[in-house]
PDB file of C-alpha atoms in Angstrom:
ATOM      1  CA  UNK A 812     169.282  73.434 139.583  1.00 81.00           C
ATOM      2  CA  UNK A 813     170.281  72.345 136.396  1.00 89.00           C
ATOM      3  CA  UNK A 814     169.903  73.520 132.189  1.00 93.00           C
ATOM      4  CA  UNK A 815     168.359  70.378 131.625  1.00 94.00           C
ATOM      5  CA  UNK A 816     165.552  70.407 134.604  1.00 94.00           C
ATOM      6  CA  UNK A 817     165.165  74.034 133.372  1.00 94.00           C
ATOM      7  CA  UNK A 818     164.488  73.199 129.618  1.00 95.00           C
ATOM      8  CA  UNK A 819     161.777  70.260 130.499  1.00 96.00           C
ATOM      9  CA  UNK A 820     159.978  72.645 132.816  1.00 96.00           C
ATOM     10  CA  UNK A 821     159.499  74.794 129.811  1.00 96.00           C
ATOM     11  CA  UNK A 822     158.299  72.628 127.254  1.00 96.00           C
ATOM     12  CA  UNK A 823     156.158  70.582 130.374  1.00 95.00           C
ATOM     13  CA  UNK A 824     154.532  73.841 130.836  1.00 95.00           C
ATOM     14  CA  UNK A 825     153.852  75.672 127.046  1.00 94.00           C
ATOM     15  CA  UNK A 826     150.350  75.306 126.284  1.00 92.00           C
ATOM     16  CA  UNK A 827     151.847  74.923 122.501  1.00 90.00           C
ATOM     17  CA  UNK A 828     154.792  73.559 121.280  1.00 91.00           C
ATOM     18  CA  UNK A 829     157.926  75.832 121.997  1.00 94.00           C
ATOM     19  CA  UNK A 830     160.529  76.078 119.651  1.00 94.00           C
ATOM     20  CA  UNK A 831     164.486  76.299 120.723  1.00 95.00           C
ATOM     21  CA  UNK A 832     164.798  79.725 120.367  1.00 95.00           C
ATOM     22  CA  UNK A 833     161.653  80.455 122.496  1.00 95.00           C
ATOM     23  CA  UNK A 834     163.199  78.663 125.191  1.00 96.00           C
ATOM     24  CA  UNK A 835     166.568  80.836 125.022  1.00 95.00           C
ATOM     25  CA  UNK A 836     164.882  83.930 125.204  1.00 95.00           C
ATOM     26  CA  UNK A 837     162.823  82.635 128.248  1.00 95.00           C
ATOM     27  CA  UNK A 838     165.986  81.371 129.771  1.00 94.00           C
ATOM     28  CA  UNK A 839     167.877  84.930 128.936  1.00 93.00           C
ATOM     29  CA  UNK A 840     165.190  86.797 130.879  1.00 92.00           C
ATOM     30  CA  UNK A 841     164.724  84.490 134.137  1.00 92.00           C
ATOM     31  CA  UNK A 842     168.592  84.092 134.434  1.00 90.00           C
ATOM     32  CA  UNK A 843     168.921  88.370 134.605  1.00 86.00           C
ATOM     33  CA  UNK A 844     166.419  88.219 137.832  1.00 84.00           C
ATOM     34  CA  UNK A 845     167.862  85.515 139.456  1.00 83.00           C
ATOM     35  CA  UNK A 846     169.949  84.848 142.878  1.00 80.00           C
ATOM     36  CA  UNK A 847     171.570  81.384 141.741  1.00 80.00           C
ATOM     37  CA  UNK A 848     175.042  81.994 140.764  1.00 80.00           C
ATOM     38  CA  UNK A 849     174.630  79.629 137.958  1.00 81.00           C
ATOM     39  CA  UNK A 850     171.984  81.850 136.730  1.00 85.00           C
ATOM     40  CA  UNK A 851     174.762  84.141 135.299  1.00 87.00           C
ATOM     41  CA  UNK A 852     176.393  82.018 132.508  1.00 86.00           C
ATOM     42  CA  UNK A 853     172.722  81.550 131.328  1.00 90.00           C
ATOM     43  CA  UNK A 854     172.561  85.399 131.241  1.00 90.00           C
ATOM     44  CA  UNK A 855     173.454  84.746 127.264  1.00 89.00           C
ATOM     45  CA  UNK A 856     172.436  81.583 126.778  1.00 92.00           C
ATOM     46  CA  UNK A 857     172.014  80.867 122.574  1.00 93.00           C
ATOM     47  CA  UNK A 858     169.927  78.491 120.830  1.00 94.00           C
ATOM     48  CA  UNK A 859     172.452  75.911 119.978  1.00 94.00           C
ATOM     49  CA  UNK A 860     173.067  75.156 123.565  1.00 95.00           C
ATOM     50  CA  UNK A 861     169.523  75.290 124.333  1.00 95.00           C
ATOM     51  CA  UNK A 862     168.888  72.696 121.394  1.00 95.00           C
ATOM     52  CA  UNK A 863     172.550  70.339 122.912  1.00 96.00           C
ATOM     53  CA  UNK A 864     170.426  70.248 125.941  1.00 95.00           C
ATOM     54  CA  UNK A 865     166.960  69.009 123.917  1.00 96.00           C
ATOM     55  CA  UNK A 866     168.568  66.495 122.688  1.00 95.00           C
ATOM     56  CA  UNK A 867     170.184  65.725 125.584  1.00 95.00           C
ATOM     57  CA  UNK A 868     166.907  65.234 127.726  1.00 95.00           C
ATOM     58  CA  UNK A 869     165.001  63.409 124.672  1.00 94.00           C
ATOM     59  CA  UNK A 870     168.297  60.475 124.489  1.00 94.00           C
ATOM     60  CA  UNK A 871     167.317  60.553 129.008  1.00 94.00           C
ATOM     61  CA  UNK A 872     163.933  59.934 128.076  1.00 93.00           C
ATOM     62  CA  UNK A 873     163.855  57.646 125.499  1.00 91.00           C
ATOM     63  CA  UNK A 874     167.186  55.166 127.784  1.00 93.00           C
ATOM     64  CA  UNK A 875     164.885  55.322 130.843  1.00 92.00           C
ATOM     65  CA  UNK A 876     161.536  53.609 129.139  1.00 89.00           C
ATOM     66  CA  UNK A 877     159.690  56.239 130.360  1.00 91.00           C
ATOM     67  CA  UNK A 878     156.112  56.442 128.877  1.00 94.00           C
ATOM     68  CA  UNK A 879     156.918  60.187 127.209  1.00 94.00           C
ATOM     69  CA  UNK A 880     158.848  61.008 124.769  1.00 93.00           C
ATOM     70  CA  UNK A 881     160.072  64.724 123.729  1.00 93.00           C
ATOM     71  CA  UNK A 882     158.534  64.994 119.301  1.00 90.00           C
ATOM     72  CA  UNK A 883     159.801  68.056 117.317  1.00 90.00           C
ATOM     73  CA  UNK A 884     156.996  69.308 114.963  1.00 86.00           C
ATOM     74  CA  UNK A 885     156.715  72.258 112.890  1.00 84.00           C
ATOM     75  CA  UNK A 886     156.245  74.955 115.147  1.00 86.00           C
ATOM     76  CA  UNK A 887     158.672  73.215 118.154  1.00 92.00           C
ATOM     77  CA  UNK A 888     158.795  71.407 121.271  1.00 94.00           C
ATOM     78  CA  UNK A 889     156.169  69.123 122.730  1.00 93.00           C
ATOM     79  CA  UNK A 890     155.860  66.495 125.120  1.00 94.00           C
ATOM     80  CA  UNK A 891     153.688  63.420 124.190  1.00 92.00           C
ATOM     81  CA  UNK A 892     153.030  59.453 125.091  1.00 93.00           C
ATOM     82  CA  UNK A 893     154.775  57.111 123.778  1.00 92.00           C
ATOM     83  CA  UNK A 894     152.140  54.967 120.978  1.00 88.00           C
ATOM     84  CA  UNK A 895     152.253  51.855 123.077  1.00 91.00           C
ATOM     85  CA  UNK A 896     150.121  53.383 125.553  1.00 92.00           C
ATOM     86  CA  UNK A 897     147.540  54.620 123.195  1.00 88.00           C
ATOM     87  CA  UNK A 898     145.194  51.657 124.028  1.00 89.00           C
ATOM     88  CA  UNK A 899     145.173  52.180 127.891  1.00 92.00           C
ATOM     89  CA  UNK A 900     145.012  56.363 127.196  1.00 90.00           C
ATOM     90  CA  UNK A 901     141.511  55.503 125.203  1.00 88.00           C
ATOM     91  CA  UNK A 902     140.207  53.456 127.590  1.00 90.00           C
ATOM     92  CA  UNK A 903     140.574  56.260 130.097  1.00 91.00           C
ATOM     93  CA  UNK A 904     139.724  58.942 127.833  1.00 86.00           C
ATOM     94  CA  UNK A 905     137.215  57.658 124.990  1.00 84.00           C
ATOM     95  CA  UNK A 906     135.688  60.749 124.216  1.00 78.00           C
ATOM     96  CA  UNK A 907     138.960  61.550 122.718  1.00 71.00           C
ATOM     97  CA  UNK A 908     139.156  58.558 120.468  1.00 71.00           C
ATOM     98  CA  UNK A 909     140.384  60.324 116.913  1.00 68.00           C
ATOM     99  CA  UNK A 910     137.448  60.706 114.161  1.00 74.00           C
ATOM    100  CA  UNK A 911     139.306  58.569 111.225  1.00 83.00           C
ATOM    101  CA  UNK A 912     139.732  60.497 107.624  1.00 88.00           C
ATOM    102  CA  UNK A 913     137.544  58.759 104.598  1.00 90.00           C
ATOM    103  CA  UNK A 914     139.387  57.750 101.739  1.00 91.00           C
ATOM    104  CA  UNK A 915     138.113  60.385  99.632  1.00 92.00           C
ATOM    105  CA  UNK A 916     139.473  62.960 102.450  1.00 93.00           C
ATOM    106  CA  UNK A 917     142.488  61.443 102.349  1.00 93.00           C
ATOM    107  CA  UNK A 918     142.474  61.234  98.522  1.00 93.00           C
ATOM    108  CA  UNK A 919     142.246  65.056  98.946  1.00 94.00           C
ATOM    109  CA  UNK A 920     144.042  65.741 101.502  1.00 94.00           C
ATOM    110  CA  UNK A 921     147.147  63.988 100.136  1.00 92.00           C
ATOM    111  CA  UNK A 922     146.690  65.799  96.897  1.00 93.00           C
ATOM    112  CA  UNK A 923     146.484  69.213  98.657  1.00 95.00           C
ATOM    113  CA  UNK A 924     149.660  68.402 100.791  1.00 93.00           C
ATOM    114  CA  UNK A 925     151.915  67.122  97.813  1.00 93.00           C
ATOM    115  CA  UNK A 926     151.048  69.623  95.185  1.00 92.00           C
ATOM    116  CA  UNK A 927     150.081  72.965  97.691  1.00 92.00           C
ATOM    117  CA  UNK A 928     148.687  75.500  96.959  1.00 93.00           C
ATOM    118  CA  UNK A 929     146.304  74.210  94.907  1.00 93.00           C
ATOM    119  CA  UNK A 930     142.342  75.551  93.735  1.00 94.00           C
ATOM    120  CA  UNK A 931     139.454  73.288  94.258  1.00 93.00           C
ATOM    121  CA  UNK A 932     139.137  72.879  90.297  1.00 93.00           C
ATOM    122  CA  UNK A 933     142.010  71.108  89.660  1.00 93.00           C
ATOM    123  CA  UNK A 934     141.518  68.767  93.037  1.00 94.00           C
ATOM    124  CA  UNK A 935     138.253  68.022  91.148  1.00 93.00           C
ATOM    125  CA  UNK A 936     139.876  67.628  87.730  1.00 92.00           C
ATOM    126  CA  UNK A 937     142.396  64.666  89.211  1.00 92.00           C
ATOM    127  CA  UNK A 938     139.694  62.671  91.132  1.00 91.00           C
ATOM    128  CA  UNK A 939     136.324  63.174  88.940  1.00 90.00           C
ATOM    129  CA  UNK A 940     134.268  63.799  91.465  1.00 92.00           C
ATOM    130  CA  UNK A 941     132.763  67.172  93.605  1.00 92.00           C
ATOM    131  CA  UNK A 942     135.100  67.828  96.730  1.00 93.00           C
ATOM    132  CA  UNK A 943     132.822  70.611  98.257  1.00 92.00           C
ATOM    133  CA  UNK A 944     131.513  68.377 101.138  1.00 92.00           C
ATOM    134  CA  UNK A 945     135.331  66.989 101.753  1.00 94.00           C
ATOM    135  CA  UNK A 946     136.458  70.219 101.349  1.00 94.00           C
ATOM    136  CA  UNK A 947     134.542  71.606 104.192  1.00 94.00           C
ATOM    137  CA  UNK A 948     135.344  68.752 106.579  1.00 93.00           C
ATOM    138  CA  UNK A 949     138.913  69.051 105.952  1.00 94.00           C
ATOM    139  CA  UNK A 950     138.645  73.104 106.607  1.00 94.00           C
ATOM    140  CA  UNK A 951     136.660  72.276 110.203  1.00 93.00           C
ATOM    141  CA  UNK A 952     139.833  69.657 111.360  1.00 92.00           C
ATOM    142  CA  UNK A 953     142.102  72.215 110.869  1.00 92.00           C
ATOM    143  CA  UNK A 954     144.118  70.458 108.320  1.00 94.00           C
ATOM    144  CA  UNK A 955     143.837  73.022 105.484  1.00 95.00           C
ATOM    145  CA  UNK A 956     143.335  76.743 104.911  1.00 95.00           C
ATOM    146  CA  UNK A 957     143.058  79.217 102.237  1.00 94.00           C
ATOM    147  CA  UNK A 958     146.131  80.684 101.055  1.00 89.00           C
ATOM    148  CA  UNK A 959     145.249  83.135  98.791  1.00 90.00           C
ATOM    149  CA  UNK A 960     143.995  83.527  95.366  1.00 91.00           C
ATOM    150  CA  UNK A 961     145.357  81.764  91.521  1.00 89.00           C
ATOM    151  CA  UNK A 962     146.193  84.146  89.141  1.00 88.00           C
ATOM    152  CA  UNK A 963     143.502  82.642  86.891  1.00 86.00           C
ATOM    153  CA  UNK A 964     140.015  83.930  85.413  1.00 87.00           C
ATOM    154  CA  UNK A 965     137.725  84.331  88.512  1.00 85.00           C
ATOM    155  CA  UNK A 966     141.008  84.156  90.901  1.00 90.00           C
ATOM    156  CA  UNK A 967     139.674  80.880  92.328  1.00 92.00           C
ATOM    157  CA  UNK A 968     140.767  80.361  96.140  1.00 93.00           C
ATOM    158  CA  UNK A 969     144.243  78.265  96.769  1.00 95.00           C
ATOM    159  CA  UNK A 970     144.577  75.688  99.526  1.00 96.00           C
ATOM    160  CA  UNK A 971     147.119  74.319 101.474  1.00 95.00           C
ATOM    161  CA  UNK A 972     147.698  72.459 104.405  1.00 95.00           C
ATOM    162  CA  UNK A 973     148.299  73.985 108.111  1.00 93.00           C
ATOM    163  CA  UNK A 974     151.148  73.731 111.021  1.00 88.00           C
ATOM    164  CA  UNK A 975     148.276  71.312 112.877  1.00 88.00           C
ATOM    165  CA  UNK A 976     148.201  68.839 109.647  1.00 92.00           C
ATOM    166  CA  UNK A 977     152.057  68.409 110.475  1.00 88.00           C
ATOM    167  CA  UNK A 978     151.820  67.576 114.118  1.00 85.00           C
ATOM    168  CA  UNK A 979     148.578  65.843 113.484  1.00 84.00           C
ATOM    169  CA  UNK A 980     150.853  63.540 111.033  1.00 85.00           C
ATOM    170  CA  UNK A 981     154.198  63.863 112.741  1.00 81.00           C
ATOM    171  CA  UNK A 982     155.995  65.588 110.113  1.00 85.00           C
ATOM    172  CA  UNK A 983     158.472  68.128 110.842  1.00 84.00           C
ATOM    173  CA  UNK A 984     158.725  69.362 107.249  1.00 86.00           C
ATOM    174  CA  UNK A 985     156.705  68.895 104.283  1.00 87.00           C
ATOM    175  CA  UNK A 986     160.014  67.411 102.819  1.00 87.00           C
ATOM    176  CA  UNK A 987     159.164  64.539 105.450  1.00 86.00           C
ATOM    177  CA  UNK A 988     156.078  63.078 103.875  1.00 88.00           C
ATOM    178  CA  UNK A 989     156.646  59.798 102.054  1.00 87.00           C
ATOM    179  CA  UNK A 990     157.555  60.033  98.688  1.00 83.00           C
ATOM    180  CA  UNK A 991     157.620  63.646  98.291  1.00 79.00           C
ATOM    181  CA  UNK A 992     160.091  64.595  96.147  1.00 77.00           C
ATOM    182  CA  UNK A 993     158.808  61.757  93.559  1.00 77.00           C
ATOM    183  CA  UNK A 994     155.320  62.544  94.016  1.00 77.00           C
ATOM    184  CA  UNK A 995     155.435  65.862  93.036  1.00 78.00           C
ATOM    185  CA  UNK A 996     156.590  65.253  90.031  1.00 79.00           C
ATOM    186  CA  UNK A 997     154.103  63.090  88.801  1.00 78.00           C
ATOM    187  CA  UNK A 998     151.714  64.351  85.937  1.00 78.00           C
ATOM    188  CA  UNK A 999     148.312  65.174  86.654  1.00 79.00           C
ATOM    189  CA  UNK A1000     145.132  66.220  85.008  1.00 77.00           C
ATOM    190  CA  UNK A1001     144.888  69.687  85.688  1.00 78.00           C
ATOM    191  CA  UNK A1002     141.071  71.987  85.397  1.00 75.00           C
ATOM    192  CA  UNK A1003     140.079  73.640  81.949  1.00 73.00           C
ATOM    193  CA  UNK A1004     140.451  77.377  82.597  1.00 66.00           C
ATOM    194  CA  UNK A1005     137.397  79.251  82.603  1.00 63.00           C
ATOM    195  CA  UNK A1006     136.702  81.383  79.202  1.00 61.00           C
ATOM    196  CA  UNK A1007     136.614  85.154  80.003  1.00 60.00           C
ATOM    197  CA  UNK A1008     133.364  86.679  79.397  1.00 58.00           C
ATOM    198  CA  UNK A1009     132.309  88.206  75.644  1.00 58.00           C
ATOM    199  CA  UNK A1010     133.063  91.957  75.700  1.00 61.00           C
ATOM    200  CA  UNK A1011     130.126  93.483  75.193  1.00 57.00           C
ATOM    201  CA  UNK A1012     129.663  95.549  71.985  1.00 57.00           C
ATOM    202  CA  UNK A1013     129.763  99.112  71.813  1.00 57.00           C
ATOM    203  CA  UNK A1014     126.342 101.021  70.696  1.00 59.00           C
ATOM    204  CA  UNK A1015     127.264 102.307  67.162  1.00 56.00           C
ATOM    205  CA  UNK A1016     127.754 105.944  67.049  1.00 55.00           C
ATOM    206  CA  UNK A1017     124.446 108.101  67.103  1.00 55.00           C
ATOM    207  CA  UNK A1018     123.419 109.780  63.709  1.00 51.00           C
ATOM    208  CA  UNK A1019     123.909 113.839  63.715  1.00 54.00           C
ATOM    209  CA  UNK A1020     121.104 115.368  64.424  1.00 55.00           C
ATOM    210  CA  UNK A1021     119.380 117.085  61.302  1.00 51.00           C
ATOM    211  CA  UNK A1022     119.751 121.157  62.115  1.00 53.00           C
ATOM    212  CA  UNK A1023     116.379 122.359  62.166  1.00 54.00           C
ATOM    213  CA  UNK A1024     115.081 124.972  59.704  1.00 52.00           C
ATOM    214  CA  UNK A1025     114.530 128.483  61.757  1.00 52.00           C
ATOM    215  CA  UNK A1026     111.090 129.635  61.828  1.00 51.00           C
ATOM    216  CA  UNK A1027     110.291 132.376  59.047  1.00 50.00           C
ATOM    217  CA  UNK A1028     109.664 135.752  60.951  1.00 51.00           C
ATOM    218  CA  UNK A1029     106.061 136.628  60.469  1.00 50.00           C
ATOM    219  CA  UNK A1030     107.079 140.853  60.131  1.00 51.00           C
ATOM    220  CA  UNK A1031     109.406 139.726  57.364  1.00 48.00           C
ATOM    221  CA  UNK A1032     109.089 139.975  54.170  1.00 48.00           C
ATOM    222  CA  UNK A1033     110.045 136.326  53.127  1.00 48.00           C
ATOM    223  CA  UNK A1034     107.543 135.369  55.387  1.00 48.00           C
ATOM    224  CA  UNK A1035     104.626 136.523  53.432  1.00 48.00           C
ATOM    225  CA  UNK A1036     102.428 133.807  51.873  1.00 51.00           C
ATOM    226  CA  UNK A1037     101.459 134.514  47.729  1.00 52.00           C
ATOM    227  CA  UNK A1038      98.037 134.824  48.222  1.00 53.00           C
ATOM    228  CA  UNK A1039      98.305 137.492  51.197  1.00 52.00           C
ATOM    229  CA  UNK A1040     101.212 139.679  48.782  1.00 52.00           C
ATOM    230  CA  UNK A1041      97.733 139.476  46.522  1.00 51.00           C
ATOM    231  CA  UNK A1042      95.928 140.493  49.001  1.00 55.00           C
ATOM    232  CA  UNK A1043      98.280 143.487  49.761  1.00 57.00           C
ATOM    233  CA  UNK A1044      98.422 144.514  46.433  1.00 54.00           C
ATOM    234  CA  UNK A1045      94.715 144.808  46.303  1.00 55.00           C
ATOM    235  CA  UNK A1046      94.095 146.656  48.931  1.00 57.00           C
ATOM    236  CA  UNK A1047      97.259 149.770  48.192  1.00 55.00           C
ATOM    237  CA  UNK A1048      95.413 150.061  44.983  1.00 51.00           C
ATOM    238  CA  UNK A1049      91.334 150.541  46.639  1.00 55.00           C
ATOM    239  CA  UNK A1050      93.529 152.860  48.853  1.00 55.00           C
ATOM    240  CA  UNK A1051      94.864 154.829  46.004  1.00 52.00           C
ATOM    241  CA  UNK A1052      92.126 155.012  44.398  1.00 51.00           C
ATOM    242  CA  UNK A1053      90.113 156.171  46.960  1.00 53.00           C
ATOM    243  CA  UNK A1054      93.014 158.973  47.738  1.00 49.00           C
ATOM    244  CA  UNK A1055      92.574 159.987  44.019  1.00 46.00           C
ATOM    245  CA  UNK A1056      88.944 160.126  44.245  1.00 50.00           C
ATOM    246  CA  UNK A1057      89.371 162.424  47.342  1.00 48.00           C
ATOM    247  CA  UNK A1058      91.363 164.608  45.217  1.00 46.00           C
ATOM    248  CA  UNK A1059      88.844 165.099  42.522  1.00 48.00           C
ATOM    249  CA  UNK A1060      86.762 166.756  45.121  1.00 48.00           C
ATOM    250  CA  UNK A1061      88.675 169.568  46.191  1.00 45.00           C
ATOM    251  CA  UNK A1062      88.747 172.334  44.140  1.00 49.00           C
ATOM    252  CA  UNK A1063      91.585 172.676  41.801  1.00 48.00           C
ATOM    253  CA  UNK A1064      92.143 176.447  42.352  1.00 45.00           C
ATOM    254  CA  UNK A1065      91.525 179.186  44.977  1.00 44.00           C
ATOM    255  CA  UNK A1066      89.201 180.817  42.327  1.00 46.00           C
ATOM    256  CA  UNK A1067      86.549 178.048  42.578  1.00 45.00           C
ATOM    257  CA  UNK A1068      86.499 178.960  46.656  1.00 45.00           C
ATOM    258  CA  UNK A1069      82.929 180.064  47.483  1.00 48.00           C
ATOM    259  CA  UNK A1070      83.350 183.916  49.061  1.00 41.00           C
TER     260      UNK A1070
END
């Protein structure tokens, strides 16, 4: 048994590509259970050796015309056919015949993956035209995601593209696509940013109250109305004079008595 039979096995088998340091640590633990006696120099195997022998089995692949080839992409290792058999692999499989991108998803999609992360507005500031719809389609392929928020009025979303846009396109790196470091560079158009909202004004401050004059106390004197001090006045002078008029009555001495 050999590194290299070892290492295909592992990639062969990965439901997703496996990076180089995946396969180490796979090798690491296998090696420690083991009965081979070659199993114990693999016991610390790193991840440059494991990569020597990648490259190693992708130079065997690619000298014996074989109709695989090994493809790095961002996430790893992955075994695929070579693109001269992709006419004979669609006539055995047609259901799996790619849906082609529009130009206008493409339009978008380039401008996402060049100038990432970028909001919606400023997508639809460069081409003049409502990406909702292309948007959407782009989101359901995989090929972009949300990545958070702008720091700008309304905190619009961000988008940029995923790990599947980079195997979809072959690209290890975004530093791989065409152009890239001249591309983004270039000027472009960018979205008007939304006006904040008009405080609102604050309600002017409410007039004191006036104080309210206390009710007068009817017992009091202050209380008393003109015409009922009138009133008053008249009626302590009928009661004097009917106490004088009582005192006219009695007799003025003891003398006057009747015996």
């Amino acid at each position: 048994m050999q590194l290299i039979q070892i290492v295909e096995a592992l990639i062969y088998a990965a439901p997703e590509p496996v990076s180089a340091a995946e396969i180490a640590k796979a090798v690491r633990r296998a090696a420690s259970d083991h009965l081979a006696p070659e199993a114990r120099a693999w016991e610390s195997i790193g991840t440059g050796e494991i990569e020597s022998v990648i490259a190693e089995l992708g130079e065997s692949l690619a000298t014996s015309g074989r109709a695989i080839e090994l493809q790095e992409g961002a996430t790893g290792w992955r075994f695929v056919t070579r693109a001269d058999f992709a006419e004979w692999i669609r006539a055995l499989l047609p259901e799996m015949r790619p849906e082609k991108l529009s130009a206008a998803a493409l339009e978008t999609l380039a401008l996402i993956a060049y100038r990432q992360p970028i909001t919606k507005a400023d997508i639809e500031a460069v081409r003049g035209v409502s990406v909702d719809g292309t948007m959407q389609k782009l989101l359901d392929r995989r090929l972009i995601r949300t990545g958070g928020r702008a720091d700008l009025p309304g905190r619009p979303m961000l988008y940029e593209t995923t790990e599947y846009f980079m195997e979809h396109f072959g690209v290890k790196t975004l530093d791989d696509l065409p152009n890239a470091s001249e591309l983004r560079l270039v000027p472009l158009p960018t979205a008007e940013p939304e006006p904040e909202p008009a405080k609102a004004e604050e309600p002017a401050a409410a007039a004191p109250e006036a104080e309210e004059t206390p009710a007068a106390d009817p017992d009091s004197e202050e209380a008393v109305e003109p015409g009922e001090e009138i009133e008053r006045e008249e009626e302590e002078l009928e009661d004097d004079e009917t106490a004088v008029g009582e005192a006219d009555d009695l007799p003025e001495t003891t003398e006057e008595r009747e015996p």
